[in-house]
PDB file of C-alpha atoms in Angstrom:
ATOM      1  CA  UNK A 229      28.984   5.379   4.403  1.00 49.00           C
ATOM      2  CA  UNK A 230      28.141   3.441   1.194  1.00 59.00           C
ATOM      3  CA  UNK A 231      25.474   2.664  -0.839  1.00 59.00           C
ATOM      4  CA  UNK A 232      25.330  -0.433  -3.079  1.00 75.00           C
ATOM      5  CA  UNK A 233      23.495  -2.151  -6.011  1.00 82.00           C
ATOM      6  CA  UNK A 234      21.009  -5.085  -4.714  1.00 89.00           C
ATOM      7  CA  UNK A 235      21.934  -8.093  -5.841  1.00 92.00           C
ATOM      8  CA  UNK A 236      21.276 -12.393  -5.188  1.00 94.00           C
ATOM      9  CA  UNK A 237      24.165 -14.053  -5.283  1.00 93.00           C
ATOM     10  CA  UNK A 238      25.050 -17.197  -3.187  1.00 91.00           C
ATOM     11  CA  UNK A 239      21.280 -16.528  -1.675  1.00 91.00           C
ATOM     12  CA  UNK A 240      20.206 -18.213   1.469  1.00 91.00           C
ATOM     13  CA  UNK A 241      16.644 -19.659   1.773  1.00 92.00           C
ATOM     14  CA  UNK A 242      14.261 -19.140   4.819  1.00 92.00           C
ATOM     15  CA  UNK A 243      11.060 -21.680   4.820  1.00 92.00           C
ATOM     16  CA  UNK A 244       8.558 -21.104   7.322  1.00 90.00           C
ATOM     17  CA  UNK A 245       5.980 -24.256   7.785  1.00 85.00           C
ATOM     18  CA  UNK A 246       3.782 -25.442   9.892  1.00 80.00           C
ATOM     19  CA  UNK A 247       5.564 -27.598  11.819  1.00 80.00           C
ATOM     20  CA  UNK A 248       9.001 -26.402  10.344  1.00 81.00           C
ATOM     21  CA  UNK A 249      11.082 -23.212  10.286  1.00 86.00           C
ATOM     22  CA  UNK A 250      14.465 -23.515   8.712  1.00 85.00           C
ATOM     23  CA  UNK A 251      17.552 -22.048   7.162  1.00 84.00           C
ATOM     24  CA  UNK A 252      18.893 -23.715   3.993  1.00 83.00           C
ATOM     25  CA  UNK A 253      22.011 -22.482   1.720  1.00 75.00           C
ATOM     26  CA  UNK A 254      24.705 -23.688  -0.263  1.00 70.00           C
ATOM     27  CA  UNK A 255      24.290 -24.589  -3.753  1.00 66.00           C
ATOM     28  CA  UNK A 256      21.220 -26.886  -3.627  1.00 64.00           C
ATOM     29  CA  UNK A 257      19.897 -26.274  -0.322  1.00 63.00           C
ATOM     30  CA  UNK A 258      21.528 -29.220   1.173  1.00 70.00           C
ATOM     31  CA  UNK A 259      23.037 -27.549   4.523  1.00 76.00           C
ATOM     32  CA  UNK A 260      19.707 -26.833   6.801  1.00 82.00           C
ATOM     33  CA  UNK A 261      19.678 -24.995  10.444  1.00 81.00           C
ATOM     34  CA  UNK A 262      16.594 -24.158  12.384  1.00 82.00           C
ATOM     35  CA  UNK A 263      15.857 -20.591  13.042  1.00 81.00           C
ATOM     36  CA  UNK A 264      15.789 -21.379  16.282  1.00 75.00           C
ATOM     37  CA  UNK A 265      18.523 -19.910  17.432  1.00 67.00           C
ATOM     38  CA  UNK A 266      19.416 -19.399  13.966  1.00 74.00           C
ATOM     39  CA  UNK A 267      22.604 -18.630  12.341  1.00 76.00           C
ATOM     40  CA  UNK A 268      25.926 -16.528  11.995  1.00 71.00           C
ATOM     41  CA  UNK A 269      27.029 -16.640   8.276  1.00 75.00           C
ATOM     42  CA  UNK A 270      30.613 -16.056   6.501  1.00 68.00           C
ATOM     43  CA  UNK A 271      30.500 -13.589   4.048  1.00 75.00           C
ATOM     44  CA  UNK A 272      29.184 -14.153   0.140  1.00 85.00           C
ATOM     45  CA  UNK A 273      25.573 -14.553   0.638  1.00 89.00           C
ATOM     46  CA  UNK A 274      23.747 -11.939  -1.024  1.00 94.00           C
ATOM     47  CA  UNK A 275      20.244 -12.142  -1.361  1.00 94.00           C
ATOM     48  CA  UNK A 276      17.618 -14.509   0.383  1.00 95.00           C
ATOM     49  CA  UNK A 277      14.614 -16.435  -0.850  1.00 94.00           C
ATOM     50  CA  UNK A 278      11.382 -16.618   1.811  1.00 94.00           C
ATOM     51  CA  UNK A 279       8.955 -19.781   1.623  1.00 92.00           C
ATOM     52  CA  UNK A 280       6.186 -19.447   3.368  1.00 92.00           C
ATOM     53  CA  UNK A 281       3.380 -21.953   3.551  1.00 87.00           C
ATOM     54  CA  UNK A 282      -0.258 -20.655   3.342  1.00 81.00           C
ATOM     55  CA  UNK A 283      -3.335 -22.771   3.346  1.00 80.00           C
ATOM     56  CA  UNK A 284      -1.276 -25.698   2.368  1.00 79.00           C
ATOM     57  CA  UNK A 285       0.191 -23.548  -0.230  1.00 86.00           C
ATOM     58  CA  UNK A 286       3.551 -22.182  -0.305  1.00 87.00           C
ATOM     59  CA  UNK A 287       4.222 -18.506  -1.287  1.00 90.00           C
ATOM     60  CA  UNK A 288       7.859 -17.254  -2.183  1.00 92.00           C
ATOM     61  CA  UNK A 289       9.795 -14.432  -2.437  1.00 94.00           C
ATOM     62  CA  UNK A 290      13.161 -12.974  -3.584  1.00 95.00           C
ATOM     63  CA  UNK A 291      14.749 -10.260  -1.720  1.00 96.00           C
ATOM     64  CA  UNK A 292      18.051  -8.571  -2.817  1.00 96.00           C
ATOM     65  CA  UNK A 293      20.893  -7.689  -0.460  1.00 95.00           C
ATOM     66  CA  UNK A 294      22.738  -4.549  -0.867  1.00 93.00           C
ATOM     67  CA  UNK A 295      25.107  -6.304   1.440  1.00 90.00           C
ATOM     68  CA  UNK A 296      25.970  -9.699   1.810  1.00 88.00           C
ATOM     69  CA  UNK A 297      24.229 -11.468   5.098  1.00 88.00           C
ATOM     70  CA  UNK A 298      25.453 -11.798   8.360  1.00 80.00           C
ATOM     71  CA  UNK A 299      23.136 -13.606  10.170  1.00 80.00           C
ATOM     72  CA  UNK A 300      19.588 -14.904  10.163  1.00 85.00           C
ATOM     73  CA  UNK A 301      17.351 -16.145  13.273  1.00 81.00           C
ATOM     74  CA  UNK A 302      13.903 -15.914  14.451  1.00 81.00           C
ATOM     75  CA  UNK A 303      12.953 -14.212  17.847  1.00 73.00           C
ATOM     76  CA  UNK A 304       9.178 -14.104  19.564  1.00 74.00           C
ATOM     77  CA  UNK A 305       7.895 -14.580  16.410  1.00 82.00           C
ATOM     78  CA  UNK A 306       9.752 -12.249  14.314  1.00 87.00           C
ATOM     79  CA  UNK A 307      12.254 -13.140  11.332  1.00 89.00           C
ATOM     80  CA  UNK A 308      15.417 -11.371  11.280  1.00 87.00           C
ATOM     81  CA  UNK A 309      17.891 -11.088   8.479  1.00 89.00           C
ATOM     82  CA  UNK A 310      21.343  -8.917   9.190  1.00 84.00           C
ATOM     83  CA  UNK A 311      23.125  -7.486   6.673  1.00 86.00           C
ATOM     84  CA  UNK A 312      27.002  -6.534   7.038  1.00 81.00           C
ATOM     85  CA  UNK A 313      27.742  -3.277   7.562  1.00 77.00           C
ATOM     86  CA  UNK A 314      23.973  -2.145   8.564  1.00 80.00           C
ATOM     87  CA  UNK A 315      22.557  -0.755  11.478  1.00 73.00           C
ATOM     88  CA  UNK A 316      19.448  -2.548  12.119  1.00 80.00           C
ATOM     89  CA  UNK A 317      17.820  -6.154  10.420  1.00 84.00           C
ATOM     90  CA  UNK A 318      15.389  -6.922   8.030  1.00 91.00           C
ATOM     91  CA  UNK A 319      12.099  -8.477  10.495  1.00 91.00           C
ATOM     92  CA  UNK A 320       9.351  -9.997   8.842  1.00 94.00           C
ATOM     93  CA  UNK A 321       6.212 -11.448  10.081  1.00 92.00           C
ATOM     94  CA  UNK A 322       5.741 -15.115  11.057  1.00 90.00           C
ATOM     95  CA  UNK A 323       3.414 -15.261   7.873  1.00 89.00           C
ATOM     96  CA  UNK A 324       5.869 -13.497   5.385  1.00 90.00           C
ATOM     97  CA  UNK A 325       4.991  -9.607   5.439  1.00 93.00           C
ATOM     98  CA  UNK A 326       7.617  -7.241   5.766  1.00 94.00           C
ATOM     99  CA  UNK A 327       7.765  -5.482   8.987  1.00 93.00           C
ATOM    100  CA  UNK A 328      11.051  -3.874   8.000  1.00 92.00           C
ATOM    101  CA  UNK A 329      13.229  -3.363   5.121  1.00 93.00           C
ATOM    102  CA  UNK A 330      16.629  -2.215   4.949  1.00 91.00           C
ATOM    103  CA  UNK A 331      16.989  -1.411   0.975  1.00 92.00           C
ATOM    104  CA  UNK A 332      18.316   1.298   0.869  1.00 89.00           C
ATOM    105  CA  UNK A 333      19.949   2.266   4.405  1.00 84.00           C
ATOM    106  CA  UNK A 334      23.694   3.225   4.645  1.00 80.00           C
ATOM    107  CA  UNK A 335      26.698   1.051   4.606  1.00 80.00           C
ATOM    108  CA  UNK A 336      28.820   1.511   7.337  1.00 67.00           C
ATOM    109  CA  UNK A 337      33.062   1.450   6.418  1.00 57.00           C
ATOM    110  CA  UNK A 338      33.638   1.159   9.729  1.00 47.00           C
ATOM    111  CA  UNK A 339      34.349   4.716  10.457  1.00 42.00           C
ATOM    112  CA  UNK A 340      31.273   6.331  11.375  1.00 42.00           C
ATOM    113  CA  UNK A 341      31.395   6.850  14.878  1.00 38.00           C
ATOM    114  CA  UNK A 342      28.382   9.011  14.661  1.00 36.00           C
ATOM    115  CA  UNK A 343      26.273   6.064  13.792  1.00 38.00           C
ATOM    116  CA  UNK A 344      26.745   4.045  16.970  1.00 36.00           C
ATOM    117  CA  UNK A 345      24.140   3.779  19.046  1.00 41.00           C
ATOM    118  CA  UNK A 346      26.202   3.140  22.346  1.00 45.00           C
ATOM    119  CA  UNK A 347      23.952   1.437  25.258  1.00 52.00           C
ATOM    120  CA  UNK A 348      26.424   2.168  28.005  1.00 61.00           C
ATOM    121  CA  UNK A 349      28.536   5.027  28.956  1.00 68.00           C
ATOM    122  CA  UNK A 350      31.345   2.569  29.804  1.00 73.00           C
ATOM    123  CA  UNK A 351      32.449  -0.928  29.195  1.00 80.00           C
ATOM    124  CA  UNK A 352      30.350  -2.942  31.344  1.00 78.00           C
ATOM    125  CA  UNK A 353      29.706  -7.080  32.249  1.00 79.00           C
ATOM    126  CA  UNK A 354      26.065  -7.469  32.318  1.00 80.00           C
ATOM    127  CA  UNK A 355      24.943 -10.890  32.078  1.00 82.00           C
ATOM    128  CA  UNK A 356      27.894 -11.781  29.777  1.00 86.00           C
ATOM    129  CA  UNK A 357      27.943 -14.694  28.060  1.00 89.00           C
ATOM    130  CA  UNK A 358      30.454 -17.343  28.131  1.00 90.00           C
ATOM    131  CA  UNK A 359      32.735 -19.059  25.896  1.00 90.00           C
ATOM    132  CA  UNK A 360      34.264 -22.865  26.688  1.00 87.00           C
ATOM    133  CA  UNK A 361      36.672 -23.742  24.311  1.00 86.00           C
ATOM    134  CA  UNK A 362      38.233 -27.342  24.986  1.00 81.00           C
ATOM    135  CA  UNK A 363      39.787 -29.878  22.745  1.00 75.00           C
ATOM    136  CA  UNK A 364      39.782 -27.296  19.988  1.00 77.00           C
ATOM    137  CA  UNK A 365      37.681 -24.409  18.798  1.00 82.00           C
ATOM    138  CA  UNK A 366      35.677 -26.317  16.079  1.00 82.00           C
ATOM    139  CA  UNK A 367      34.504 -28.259  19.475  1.00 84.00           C
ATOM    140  CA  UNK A 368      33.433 -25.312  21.673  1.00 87.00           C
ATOM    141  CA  UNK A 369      30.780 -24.322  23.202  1.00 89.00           C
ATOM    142  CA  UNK A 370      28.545 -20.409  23.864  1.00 90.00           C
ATOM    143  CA  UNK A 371      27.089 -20.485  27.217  1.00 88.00           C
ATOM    144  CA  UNK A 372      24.079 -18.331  27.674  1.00 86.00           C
ATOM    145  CA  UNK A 373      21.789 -18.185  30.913  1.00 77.00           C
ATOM    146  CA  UNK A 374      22.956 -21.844  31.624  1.00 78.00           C
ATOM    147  CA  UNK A 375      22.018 -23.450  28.076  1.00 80.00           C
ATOM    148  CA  UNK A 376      24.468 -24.469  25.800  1.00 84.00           C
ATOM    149  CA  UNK A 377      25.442 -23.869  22.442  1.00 86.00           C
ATOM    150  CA  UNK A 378      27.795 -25.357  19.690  1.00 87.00           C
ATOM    151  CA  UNK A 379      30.085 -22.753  18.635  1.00 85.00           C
ATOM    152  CA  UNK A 380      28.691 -23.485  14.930  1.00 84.00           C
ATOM    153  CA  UNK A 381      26.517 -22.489  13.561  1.00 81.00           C
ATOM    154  CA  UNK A 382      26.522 -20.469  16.905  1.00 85.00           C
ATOM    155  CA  UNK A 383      23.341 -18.519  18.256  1.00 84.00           C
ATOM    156  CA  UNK A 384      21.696 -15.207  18.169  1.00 81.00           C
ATOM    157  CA  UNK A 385      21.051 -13.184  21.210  1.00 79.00           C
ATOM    158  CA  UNK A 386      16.800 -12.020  21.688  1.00 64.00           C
ATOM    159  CA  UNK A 387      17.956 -10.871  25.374  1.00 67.00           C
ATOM    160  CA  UNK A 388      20.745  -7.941  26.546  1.00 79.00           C
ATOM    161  CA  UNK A 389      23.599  -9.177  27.149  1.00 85.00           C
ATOM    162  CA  UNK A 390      27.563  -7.099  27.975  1.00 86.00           C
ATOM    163  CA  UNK A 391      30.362  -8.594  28.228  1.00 86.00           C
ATOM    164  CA  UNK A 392      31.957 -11.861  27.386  1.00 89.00           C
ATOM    165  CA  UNK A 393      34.047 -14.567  29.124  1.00 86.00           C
ATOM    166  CA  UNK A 394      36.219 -16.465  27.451  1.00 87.00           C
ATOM    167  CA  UNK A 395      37.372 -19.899  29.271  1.00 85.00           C
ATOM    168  CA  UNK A 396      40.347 -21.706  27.193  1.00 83.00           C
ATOM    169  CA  UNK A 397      40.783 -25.730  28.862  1.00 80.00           C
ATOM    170  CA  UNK A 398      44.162 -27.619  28.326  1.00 74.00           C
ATOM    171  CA  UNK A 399      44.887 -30.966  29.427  1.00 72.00           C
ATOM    172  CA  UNK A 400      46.271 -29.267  32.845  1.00 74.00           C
ATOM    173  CA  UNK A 401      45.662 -25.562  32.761  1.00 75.00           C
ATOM    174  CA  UNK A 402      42.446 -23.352  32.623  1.00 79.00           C
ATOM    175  CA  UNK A 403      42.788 -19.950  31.403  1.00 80.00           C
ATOM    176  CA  UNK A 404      39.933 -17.435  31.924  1.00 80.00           C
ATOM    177  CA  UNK A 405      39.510 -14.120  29.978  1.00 80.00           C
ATOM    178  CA  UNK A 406      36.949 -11.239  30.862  1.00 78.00           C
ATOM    179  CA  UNK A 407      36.103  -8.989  28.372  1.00 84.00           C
ATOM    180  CA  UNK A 408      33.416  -5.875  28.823  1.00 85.00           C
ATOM    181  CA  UNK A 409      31.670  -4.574  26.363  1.00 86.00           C
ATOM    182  CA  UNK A 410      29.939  -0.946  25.991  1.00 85.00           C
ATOM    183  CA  UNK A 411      27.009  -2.147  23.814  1.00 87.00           C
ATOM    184  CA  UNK A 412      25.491  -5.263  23.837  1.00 86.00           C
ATOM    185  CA  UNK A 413      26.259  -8.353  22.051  1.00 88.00           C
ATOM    186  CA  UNK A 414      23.966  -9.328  18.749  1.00 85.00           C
ATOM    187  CA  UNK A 415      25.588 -12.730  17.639  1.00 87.00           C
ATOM    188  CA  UNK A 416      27.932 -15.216  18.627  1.00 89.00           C
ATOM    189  CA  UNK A 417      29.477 -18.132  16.305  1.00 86.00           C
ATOM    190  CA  UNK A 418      32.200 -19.619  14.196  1.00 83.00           C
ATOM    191  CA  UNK A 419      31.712 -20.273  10.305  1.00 71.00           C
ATOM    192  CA  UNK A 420      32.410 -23.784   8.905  1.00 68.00           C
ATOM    193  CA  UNK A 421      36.235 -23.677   8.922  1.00 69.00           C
ATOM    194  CA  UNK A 422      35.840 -23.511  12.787  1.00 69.00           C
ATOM    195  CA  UNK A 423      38.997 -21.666  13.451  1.00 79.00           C
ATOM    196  CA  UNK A 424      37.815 -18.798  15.311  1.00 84.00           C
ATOM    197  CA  UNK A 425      34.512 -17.518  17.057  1.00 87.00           C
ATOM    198  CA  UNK A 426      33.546 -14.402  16.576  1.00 87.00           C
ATOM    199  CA  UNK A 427      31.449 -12.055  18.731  1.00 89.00           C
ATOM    200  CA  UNK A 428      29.306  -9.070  17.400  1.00 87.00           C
ATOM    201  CA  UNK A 429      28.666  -5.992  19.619  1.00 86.00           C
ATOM    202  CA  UNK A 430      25.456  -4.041  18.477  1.00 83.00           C
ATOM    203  CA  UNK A 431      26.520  -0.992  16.664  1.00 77.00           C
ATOM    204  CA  UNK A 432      30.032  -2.309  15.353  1.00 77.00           C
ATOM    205  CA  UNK A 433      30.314  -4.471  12.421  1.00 68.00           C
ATOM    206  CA  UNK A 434      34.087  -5.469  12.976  1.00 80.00           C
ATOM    207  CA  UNK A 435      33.413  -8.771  15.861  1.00 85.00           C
ATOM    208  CA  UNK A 436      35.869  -9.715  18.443  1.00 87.00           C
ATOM    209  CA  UNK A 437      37.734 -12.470  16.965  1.00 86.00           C
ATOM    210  CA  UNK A 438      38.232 -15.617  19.750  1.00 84.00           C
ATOM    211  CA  UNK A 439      40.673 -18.307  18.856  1.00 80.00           C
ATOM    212  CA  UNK A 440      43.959 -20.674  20.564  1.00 72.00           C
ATOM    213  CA  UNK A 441      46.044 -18.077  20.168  1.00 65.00           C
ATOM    214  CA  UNK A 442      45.348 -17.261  24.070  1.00 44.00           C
ATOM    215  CA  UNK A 443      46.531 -13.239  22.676  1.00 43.00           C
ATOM    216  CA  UNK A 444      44.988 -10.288  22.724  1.00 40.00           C
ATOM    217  CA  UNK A 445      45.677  -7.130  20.215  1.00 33.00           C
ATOM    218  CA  UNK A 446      44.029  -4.630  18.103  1.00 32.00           C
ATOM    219  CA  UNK A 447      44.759  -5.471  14.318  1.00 32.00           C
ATOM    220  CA  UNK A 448      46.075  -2.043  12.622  1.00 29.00           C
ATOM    221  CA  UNK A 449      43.163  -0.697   9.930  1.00 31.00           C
ATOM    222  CA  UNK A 450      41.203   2.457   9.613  1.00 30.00           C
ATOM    223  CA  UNK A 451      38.760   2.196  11.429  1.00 37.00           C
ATOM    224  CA  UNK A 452      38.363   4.221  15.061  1.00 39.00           C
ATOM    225  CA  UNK A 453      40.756   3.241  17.905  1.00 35.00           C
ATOM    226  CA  UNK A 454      36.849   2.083  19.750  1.00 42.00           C
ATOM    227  CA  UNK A 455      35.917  -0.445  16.699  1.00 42.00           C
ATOM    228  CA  UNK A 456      39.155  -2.017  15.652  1.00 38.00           C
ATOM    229  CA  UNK A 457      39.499  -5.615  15.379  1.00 40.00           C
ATOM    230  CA  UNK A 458      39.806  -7.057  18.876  1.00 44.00           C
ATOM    231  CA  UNK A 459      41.878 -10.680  18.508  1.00 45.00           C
ATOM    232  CA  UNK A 460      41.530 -12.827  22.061  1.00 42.00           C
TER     233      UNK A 460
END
């Protein structure tokens, strides 16, 4: 477990309007998602920046990141804000107050097995959620309770959800992977490379890693045999 130094750096911005709730990074804002379903980040933002309009006034404020964010979305009315390697999310309030900070909680390294909160004795497929990947990954698409998503910026899950399938297309061949999962699954997505998807099981902070490599192994590291890197 680690601790770190807050810090902004390569923030992301959160601006919650009347008629508008948004995501906006890079460097001046120009790249904008809704909240809704919100987003699954690469790694280097730390730090996020929350707008919030009041009485036709708008009120912001700076928060620090002891690690850099993994994900952002909003969910019945709730903000939440992962961080990488922590348990549980930031949540704020549709109007901007803090329900929940993280400053301050550990840091997983990926080896504490006493941390995980497992939801299931076993691996289990519980209203999985499905993957299409045709014509390339960047062109994909997450399939959840019949609606459809775009691989990026991908989706975060409000419901419970185990288990993933994983449907490759070719030009004369389907291929169809199942995969179980013991917890349930937090966030699905691909960053803006679009090479791989990746899919994050509560409790574990390495993701499944999905790409054309139609393969499946464990990628050699130090973390516990249950949490290693799983490459589909």
């Amino acid at each position: 477990m680690l601790y770190n130094e807050g810090r902004v750096e390569n923030p992301i911005c959160i601006k919650i309007q009347k008629n508008e709730k948004i995501l906006l990074f890079g460097e001046s804002g120009e790249i904008i998602y809704p909240l809704d379903p919100g987003i699954a980040l690469g790694k280097g933002h730390f730090g996020f920046t929350l707008i919030v309009e009041k009485n036709s006034l708008q009120e912001e404020k700076v928060y620090p990141t002891e690690s850099d964010i993994s994900a952002a979305y909003m969910y019945n009315g709730e903000i939440k804000i992962y961080e990488n390697g922590k348990k549980f999310p930031w949540i704020f309030s549709i109007d901007g107050k803090v329900i929940r900070s993280i400053t301050g909680d550990f840091i997983s390294n990926g080896n504490d097995e006493d941390e995980i909160e497992e939801e299931s004795d076993y691996p289990v497929m519980r209203n999985p959620i499905t993957i299409d990947i045709e014509k390339g990954v960047s062109k994909g698409k997450i399939i959840i309770n019949n609606e459809s998503f775009p691989v990026h910026p991908g989706v975060m899950l409000g419901r419970v959800h185990y288990g993933f399938i994983v449907r490759m297309k070719s030009s004369d061949d389907v291929k169809i992977f199942s995969y179980p999962t013991k917890n349930r699954i937090d966030a699905v997505g691909s960053d803006m490379v679009g090479e791989s998807v990746k899919v994050y099981e509560f409790g574990k902070k390495i993701p499944y890693i999905v790409d054309e490599s139609f393969h499946s192994t464990n990628l050699e590291n130090s973390v516990p045999i249950d949490d290693k890197v799983k490459k589909i």
